[in-house]
Amino acid sequence: MDNLVESLGASFQVSKTSNNIYANHPRFDQYKQKTAKSSDQNVRREKFLAKQKERRFNYQSHVRCLALDEWDSEEDDSNLSDSEMDTSETVQKPPKRYKDQLMLSEWLVEVPSDFEQEWVMRICPLGRRNLVVASRNRTCAYSKSGYCVNTFASALPGGSYDTNSGYTVLDCVFNEIDKTFYVLDVMCWNNHPMYDSETEFRLFWLHGKLSETPELAELTPNNSFKFVVVQNYPCHKEFISSALSTTDIDKVDGLLFYHKRTHYTFGATPLVTWLKVHMLKDILGIPPPNTKHDIQRSKLEMEHS
């Protein structure tokens, strides 16, 4: 039911969001629309970067509301200027409750001129995107549409009776087969909000904190699922090709590209972009790696040749 709700919600948003990943990629769409939406991605990136410097919001209050599920005292409207709330080119206003709390990507349509210097790549595994909130001796996983899909114990700060101090909020992809939450980003760690930190620092902090907590990578009574950070790579063709060559492509959903200076924002942003593996050659000039099926087929062809 939750999957159906998310799918319907996404379909209604397709026409509203530029380069929406739930619609066809503009380069691969056989019914290409003659609009400026897919051709202004670089312009919108600059606007987002400029606007986030002006943004003022009480993230400490917001993340506390997420952790404690207490929303009446959150004065989010008063923390945003009228100009921020009225223009479609700015970072979205933080939502209440657990819906739309995640930073979402756009299709990578225009490769930025500073792609190799100012962007990082992450290989996103197959799974369901979840907001993970650890607080009050338990850990809750929420879908993008705000439904609590699981409650369990974890070794995250605040996530079990053994780690009951503070609260933690993560952006994850959950793979049920692996019993693993693959961590894409951190919004708060042990009471320290990270929303207005740049990507490079958030990822540095995330790698450090997970390495300091090795029990997160183990299945134990106090850690029901593993938490594994998604690695980041430079956006050079050789690094991308090398990373993919050592990855099981059949377990990959796609590639995420993060601008190093973006803050963690709510909703879709041109500062985080997305490609499916088969799109790499057309967009970045990188031949896609072979899947296991391709390799097996090649072996069979050689055997019968």
Tab-separated table of C-alpha atoms in Angstrom:
chain	number	residue	atom	x	y	z
A	1	MET	CA	0.000	0.000	0.000
A	2	ASP	CA	2.824	2.385	0.909
A	3	ASN	CA	4.514	1.684	-2.446
A	4	LEU	CA	1.278	2.565	-4.246
A	5	VAL	CA	0.921	5.826	-2.310
A	6	GLU	CA	4.502	6.838	-3.113
A	7	SER	CA	4.073	5.935	-6.774
A	8	LEU	CA	0.881	7.963	-7.108
A	9	GLY	CA	2.437	10.889	-5.258
A	10	ALA	CA	5.447	10.827	-7.546
A	11	SER	CA	3.270	10.789	-10.660
A	12	PHE	CA	1.497	13.959	-9.549
A	13	GLN	CA	4.840	15.708	-9.046
A	14	VAL	CA	6.269	14.909	-12.486
A	15	SER	CA	4.857	17.992	-14.153
A	16	LYS	CA	5.895	20.301	-11.308
A	17	THR	CA	9.573	19.474	-10.930
A	18	SER	CA	12.316	20.112	-13.463
A	19	ASN	CA	14.079	16.931	-14.634
A	20	ASN	CA	11.978	14.769	-12.328
A	21	ILE	CA	13.487	11.281	-12.053
A	22	TYR	CA	10.004	9.728	-12.074
A	23	ALA	CA	9.582	10.992	-15.638
A	24	ASN	CA	11.697	9.963	-18.606
A	25	HIS	CA	15.155	11.486	-18.857
A	26	PRO	CA	14.903	14.367	-21.390
A	27	ARG	CA	17.695	12.841	-23.517
A	28	PHE	CA	15.914	9.481	-23.681
A	29	ASP	CA	12.327	10.702	-23.966
A	30	GLN	CA	10.844	9.861	-27.365
A	31	TYR	CA	8.241	12.567	-26.788
A	32	LYS	CA	10.641	15.424	-26.106
A	33	GLN	CA	8.862	18.533	-24.911
A	34	LYS	CA	10.022	21.843	-26.256
A	35	THR	CA	10.467	23.586	-22.925
A	36	ALA	CA	13.319	25.364	-21.177
A	37	LYS	CA	13.016	23.226	-18.052
A	38	SER	CA	15.680	20.686	-18.983
A	39	SER	CA	18.062	23.290	-20.396
A	40	ASP	CA	18.356	25.593	-17.392
A	41	GLN	CA	19.884	23.162	-14.905
A	42	ASN	CA	23.190	25.025	-14.569
A	43	VAL	CA	21.371	28.327	-13.999
A	44	ARG	CA	19.222	26.804	-11.278
A	45	ARG	CA	22.278	25.284	-9.613
A	46	GLU	CA	23.808	28.732	-9.218
A	47	LYS	CA	20.548	30.084	-7.804
A	48	PHE	CA	20.305	27.258	-5.274
A	49	LEU	CA	23.897	27.784	-4.127
A	50	ALA	CA	23.377	31.529	-3.763
A	51	LYS	CA	20.071	31.163	-1.934
A	52	GLN	CA	21.304	28.661	0.625
A	53	LYS	CA	23.794	31.262	1.898
A	54	GLU	CA	20.888	33.563	2.756
A	55	ARG	CA	18.749	30.894	4.343
A	56	ARG	CA	17.983	31.103	8.062
A	57	PHE	CA	16.246	28.263	9.843
A	58	ASN	CA	16.303	26.724	13.310
A	59	TYR	CA	17.496	23.239	12.398
A	60	GLN	CA	18.101	22.351	16.039
A	61	SER	CA	14.385	22.828	16.698
A	62	HIS	CA	13.394	20.960	13.544
A	63	VAL	CA	15.528	17.893	14.225
A	64	ARG	CA	14.320	17.824	17.825
A	65	CYS	CA	10.754	17.681	16.504
A	66	LEU	CA	11.730	14.745	14.282
A	67	ALA	CA	13.379	12.946	17.183
A	68	LEU	CA	10.647	13.521	19.766
A	69	ASP	CA	7.640	13.676	17.406
A	70	GLU	CA	6.595	16.979	18.987
A	71	TRP	CA	5.609	19.513	16.350
A	72	ASP	CA	3.380	22.153	17.939
A	73	SER	CA	6.289	24.283	19.131
A	74	GLU	CA	8.066	24.356	15.760
A	75	GLU	CA	7.861	27.881	14.370
A	76	ASP	CA	9.091	27.065	10.905
A	77	ASP	CA	7.104	29.739	9.067
A	78	SER	CA	8.655	32.568	11.051
A	79	ASN	CA	12.186	31.445	10.258
A	80	LEU	CA	11.821	31.890	6.506
A	81	SER	CA	11.551	35.147	4.630
A	82	ASP	CA	8.604	35.789	2.318
A	83	SER	CA	10.913	35.822	-0.693
A	84	GLU	CA	12.228	32.368	0.226
A	85	MET	CA	8.777	30.907	0.532
A	86	ASP	CA	7.318	32.436	-2.629
A	87	THR	CA	9.876	31.613	-5.302
A	88	SER	CA	10.059	28.187	-6.925
A	89	GLU	CA	13.819	28.465	-7.437
A	90	THR	CA	14.694	28.343	-3.737
A	91	VAL	CA	15.246	25.512	-1.327
A	92	GLN	CA	11.916	24.162	-0.151
A	93	LYS	CA	10.533	25.020	3.267
A	94	PRO	CA	11.087	22.174	5.757
A	95	PRO	CA	7.932	20.059	6.071
A	96	LYS	CA	6.236	19.035	9.268
A	97	ARG	CA	5.943	15.396	10.291
A	98	TYR	CA	7.903	12.769	8.422
A	99	LYS	CA	6.782	13.282	4.823
A	100	ASP	CA	9.128	14.911	2.282
A	101	GLN	CA	12.060	15.127	4.689
A	102	LEU	CA	14.627	13.731	2.247
A	103	MET	CA	16.850	15.512	-0.258
A	104	LEU	CA	15.932	14.217	-3.715
A	105	SER	CA	17.766	14.254	-7.021
A	106	GLU	CA	17.082	15.425	-10.562
A	107	TRP	CA	18.178	13.752	-13.754
A	108	LEU	CA	21.690	14.810	-14.725
A	109	VAL	CA	20.879	16.623	-17.972
A	110	GLU	CA	23.601	19.255	-18.248
A	111	VAL	CA	27.067	18.144	-17.143
A	112	PRO	CA	28.448	21.122	-15.178
A	113	SER	CA	31.755	22.662	-16.212
A	114	ASP	CA	33.137	22.055	-12.697
A	115	PHE	CA	31.962	18.424	-12.609
A	116	GLU	CA	35.390	16.915	-11.911
A	117	GLN	CA	36.390	19.540	-9.334
A	118	GLU	CA	33.168	20.248	-7.406
A	119	TRP	CA	31.140	17.034	-7.484
A	120	VAL	CA	31.308	13.574	-5.893
A	121	MET	CA	29.753	10.330	-7.105
A	122	ARG	CA	27.958	7.667	-5.038
A	123	ILE	CA	26.877	4.241	-6.305
A	124	CYS	CA	23.336	3.766	-5.034
A	125	PRO	CA	22.295	0.180	-4.229
A	126	LEU	CA	18.886	-1.273	-4.947
A	127	GLY	CA	16.410	-0.737	-2.138
A	128	ARG	CA	13.823	1.556	-0.601
A	129	ARG	CA	14.699	5.106	0.402
A	130	ASN	CA	14.116	5.643	4.139
A	131	LEU	CA	14.381	8.408	6.692
A	132	VAL	CA	15.892	6.794	9.802
A	133	VAL	CA	15.302	8.448	13.177
A	134	ALA	CA	16.985	7.062	16.302
A	135	SER	CA	15.726	8.489	19.602
A	136	ARG	CA	14.113	7.537	22.907
A	137	ASN	CA	15.694	4.048	22.958
A	138	ARG	CA	14.371	2.976	19.558
A	139	THR	CA	14.984	3.429	15.839
A	140	CYS	CA	12.210	4.157	13.337
A	141	ALA	CA	12.383	3.936	9.545
A	142	TYR	CA	10.002	6.144	7.551
A	143	SER	CA	9.149	5.990	3.867
A	144	LYS	CA	9.447	9.077	1.653
A	145	SER	CA	5.714	9.577	2.095
A	146	GLY	CA	6.093	9.677	5.883
A	147	TYR	CA	4.848	6.257	6.947
A	148	CYS	CA	6.652	4.415	9.737
A	149	VAL	CA	7.606	1.138	8.046
A	150	ASN	CA	9.710	-0.389	10.823
A	151	THR	CA	10.707	0.092	14.457
A	152	PHE	CA	13.770	-1.671	15.825
A	153	ALA	CA	16.892	-1.416	17.983
A	154	SER	CA	20.127	-0.016	16.557
A	155	ALA	CA	23.582	1.013	17.739
A	156	LEU	CA	22.948	4.567	16.521
A	157	PRO	CA	23.034	7.238	19.241
A	158	GLY	CA	19.550	7.178	20.780
A	159	GLY	CA	18.560	4.024	18.908
A	160	SER	CA	18.348	1.418	21.694
A	161	TYR	CA	18.497	0.986	25.450
A	162	ASP	CA	22.255	0.440	25.133
A	163	THR	CA	22.720	3.700	23.184
A	164	ASN	CA	19.958	5.776	24.705
A	165	SER	CA	21.577	9.220	24.761
A	166	GLY	CA	20.866	11.821	22.099
A	167	TYR	CA	19.165	11.354	18.750
A	168	THR	CA	20.294	10.699	15.188
A	169	VAL	CA	18.691	11.263	11.769
A	170	LEU	CA	19.984	9.571	8.597
A	171	ASP	CA	19.093	9.368	4.917
A	172	CYS	CA	19.318	5.704	3.878
A	173	VAL	CA	18.505	3.083	1.266
A	174	PHE	CA	17.190	-0.111	2.860
A	175	ASN	CA	17.908	-3.447	1.197
A	176	GLU	CA	15.754	-6.144	2.740
A	177	ILE	CA	17.772	-9.040	1.301
A	178	ASP	CA	21.023	-7.736	2.810
A	179	LYS	CA	19.286	-6.598	6.026
A	180	THR	CA	21.249	-3.401	5.540
A	181	PHE	CA	20.612	0.320	5.641
A	182	TYR	CA	23.012	1.892	3.160
A	183	VAL	CA	23.621	5.397	4.503
A	184	LEU	CA	23.586	8.174	1.918
A	185	ASP	CA	23.689	11.189	4.209
A	186	VAL	CA	23.497	12.455	7.770
A	187	MET	CA	21.152	15.209	8.956
A	188	CYS	CA	21.882	14.861	12.665
A	189	TRP	CA	24.294	12.769	14.719
A	190	ASN	CA	23.958	12.531	18.483
A	191	ASN	CA	22.087	15.868	18.799
A	192	HIS	CA	24.336	17.734	16.323
A	193	PRO	CA	22.349	18.993	13.279
A	194	MET	CA	24.203	18.789	9.962
A	195	TYR	CA	21.639	20.285	7.567
A	196	ASP	CA	23.534	23.507	6.920
A	197	SER	CA	26.922	21.804	6.531
A	198	GLU	CA	28.332	21.293	3.042
A	199	THR	CA	28.388	17.857	1.405
A	200	GLU	CA	32.121	17.294	1.875
A	201	PHE	CA	31.928	17.906	5.607
A	202	ARG	CA	28.743	15.849	6.090
A	203	LEU	CA	30.287	12.868	4.312
A	204	PHE	CA	33.569	13.244	6.205
A	205	TRP	CA	31.629	13.325	9.486
A	206	LEU	CA	29.471	10.363	8.443
A	207	HIS	CA	32.432	8.154	7.494
A	208	GLY	CA	34.174	9.055	10.739
A	209	LYS	CA	31.209	8.364	13.003
A	210	LEU	CA	30.362	5.023	11.413
A	211	SER	CA	33.999	3.905	11.603
A	212	GLU	CA	33.994	4.855	15.300
A	213	THR	CA	30.931	2.643	15.806
A	214	PRO	CA	31.887	-0.751	14.297
A	215	GLU	CA	28.905	-2.459	15.954
A	216	LEU	CA	26.682	-0.713	13.382
A	217	ALA	CA	28.086	-3.058	10.721
A	218	GLU	CA	27.084	-6.170	12.700
A	219	LEU	CA	23.772	-7.929	13.318
A	220	THR	CA	23.231	-8.169	17.076
A	221	PRO	CA	20.254	-8.096	19.469
A	222	ASN	CA	20.908	-4.374	19.913
A	223	ASN	CA	21.467	-3.712	16.201
A	224	SER	CA	18.760	-5.407	14.150
A	225	PHE	CA	20.080	-4.205	10.778
A	226	LYS	CA	23.505	-3.281	9.483
A	227	PHE	CA	24.344	0.341	8.691
A	228	VAL	CA	26.919	0.763	5.930
A	229	VAL	CA	27.981	4.103	4.491
A	230	VAL	CA	27.777	4.501	0.710
A	231	GLN	CA	31.270	5.315	-0.573
A	232	ASN	CA	31.970	8.500	-2.496
A	233	TYR	CA	34.308	8.900	-5.478
A	234	PRO	CA	35.734	11.799	-7.489
A	235	CYS	CA	33.788	12.607	-10.650
A	236	HIS	CA	36.627	11.744	-13.019
A	237	LYS	CA	35.804	9.243	-15.750
A	238	GLU	CA	38.587	6.892	-14.698
A	239	PHE	CA	37.427	6.847	-11.049
A	240	ILE	CA	33.805	6.254	-12.039
A	241	SER	CA	34.790	3.435	-14.407
A	242	SER	CA	37.088	1.883	-11.804
A	243	ALA	CA	34.425	2.009	-9.081
A	244	LEU	CA	31.839	0.392	-11.326
A	245	SER	CA	34.262	-2.315	-12.468
A	246	THR	CA	34.521	-3.618	-8.896
A	247	THR	CA	30.776	-3.391	-8.216
A	248	ASP	CA	28.053	-5.963	-8.848
A	249	ILE	CA	26.024	-3.932	-11.352
A	250	ASP	CA	22.994	-6.183	-10.893
A	251	LYS	CA	22.698	-4.768	-7.357
A	252	VAL	CA	23.004	-1.117	-8.432
A	253	ASP	CA	19.990	1.161	-8.797
A	254	GLY	CA	21.918	4.087	-10.255
A	255	LEU	CA	24.532	6.771	-9.670
A	256	LEU	CA	24.082	9.870	-7.521
A	257	PHE	CA	26.171	12.999	-8.053
A	258	TYR	CA	26.417	15.541	-5.210
A	259	HIS	CA	27.722	19.093	-5.439
A	260	LYS	CA	30.390	19.444	-2.752
A	261	ARG	CA	28.979	22.730	-1.456
A	262	THR	CA	25.293	21.922	-1.214
A	263	HIS	CA	23.596	21.854	2.175
A	264	TYR	CA	21.099	19.115	3.017
A	265	THR	CA	17.813	20.472	1.677
A	266	PHE	CA	14.237	19.200	1.458
A	267	GLY	CA	12.873	17.916	-1.840
A	268	ALA	CA	14.383	17.840	-5.321
A	269	THR	CA	17.478	19.920	-6.043
A	270	PRO	CA	19.684	20.378	-9.140
A	271	LEU	CA	22.679	20.090	-6.788
A	272	VAL	CA	22.071	16.337	-6.487
A	273	THR	CA	21.652	14.511	-9.787
A	274	TRP	CA	20.966	10.968	-10.898
A	275	LEU	CA	21.721	8.610	-13.754
A	276	LYS	CA	20.923	4.994	-14.479
A	277	VAL	CA	23.966	2.917	-15.419
A	278	HIS	CA	22.867	2.480	-19.033
A	279	MET	CA	22.798	6.292	-19.460
A	280	LEU	CA	26.491	6.783	-18.680
A	281	LYS	CA	27.726	6.575	-22.262
A	282	ASP	CA	25.234	9.123	-23.615
A	283	ILE	CA	25.598	11.642	-20.782
A	284	LEU	CA	29.202	11.234	-19.556
A	285	GLY	CA	30.861	9.285	-22.361
A	286	ILE	CA	31.583	6.335	-20.047
A	287	PRO	CA	30.837	2.842	-21.434
A	288	PRO	CA	28.563	1.018	-18.971
A	289	PRO	CA	30.119	-2.045	-17.314
A	290	ASN	CA	28.901	-5.536	-18.087
A	291	THR	CA	26.323	-7.174	-15.845
A	292	LYS	CA	26.595	-10.804	-14.743
A	293	HIS	CA	24.054	-11.643	-17.437
A	294	ASP	CA	26.245	-9.998	-20.088
A	295	ILE	CA	29.322	-11.900	-18.895
A	296	GLN	CA	27.491	-15.240	-18.859
A	297	ARG	CA	26.099	-14.592	-22.339
A	298	SER	CA	29.599	-13.770	-23.641
A	299	LYS	CA	30.964	-17.012	-22.177
A	300	LEU	CA	28.185	-19.019	-23.816
A	301	GLU	CA	28.809	-17.339	-27.156
A	302	MET	CA	32.529	-18.152	-26.900
A	303	GLU	CA	31.791	-21.783	-26.012
A	304	HIS	CA	29.530	-22.190	-29.029
A	305	SER	CA	31.636	-20.217	-31.483
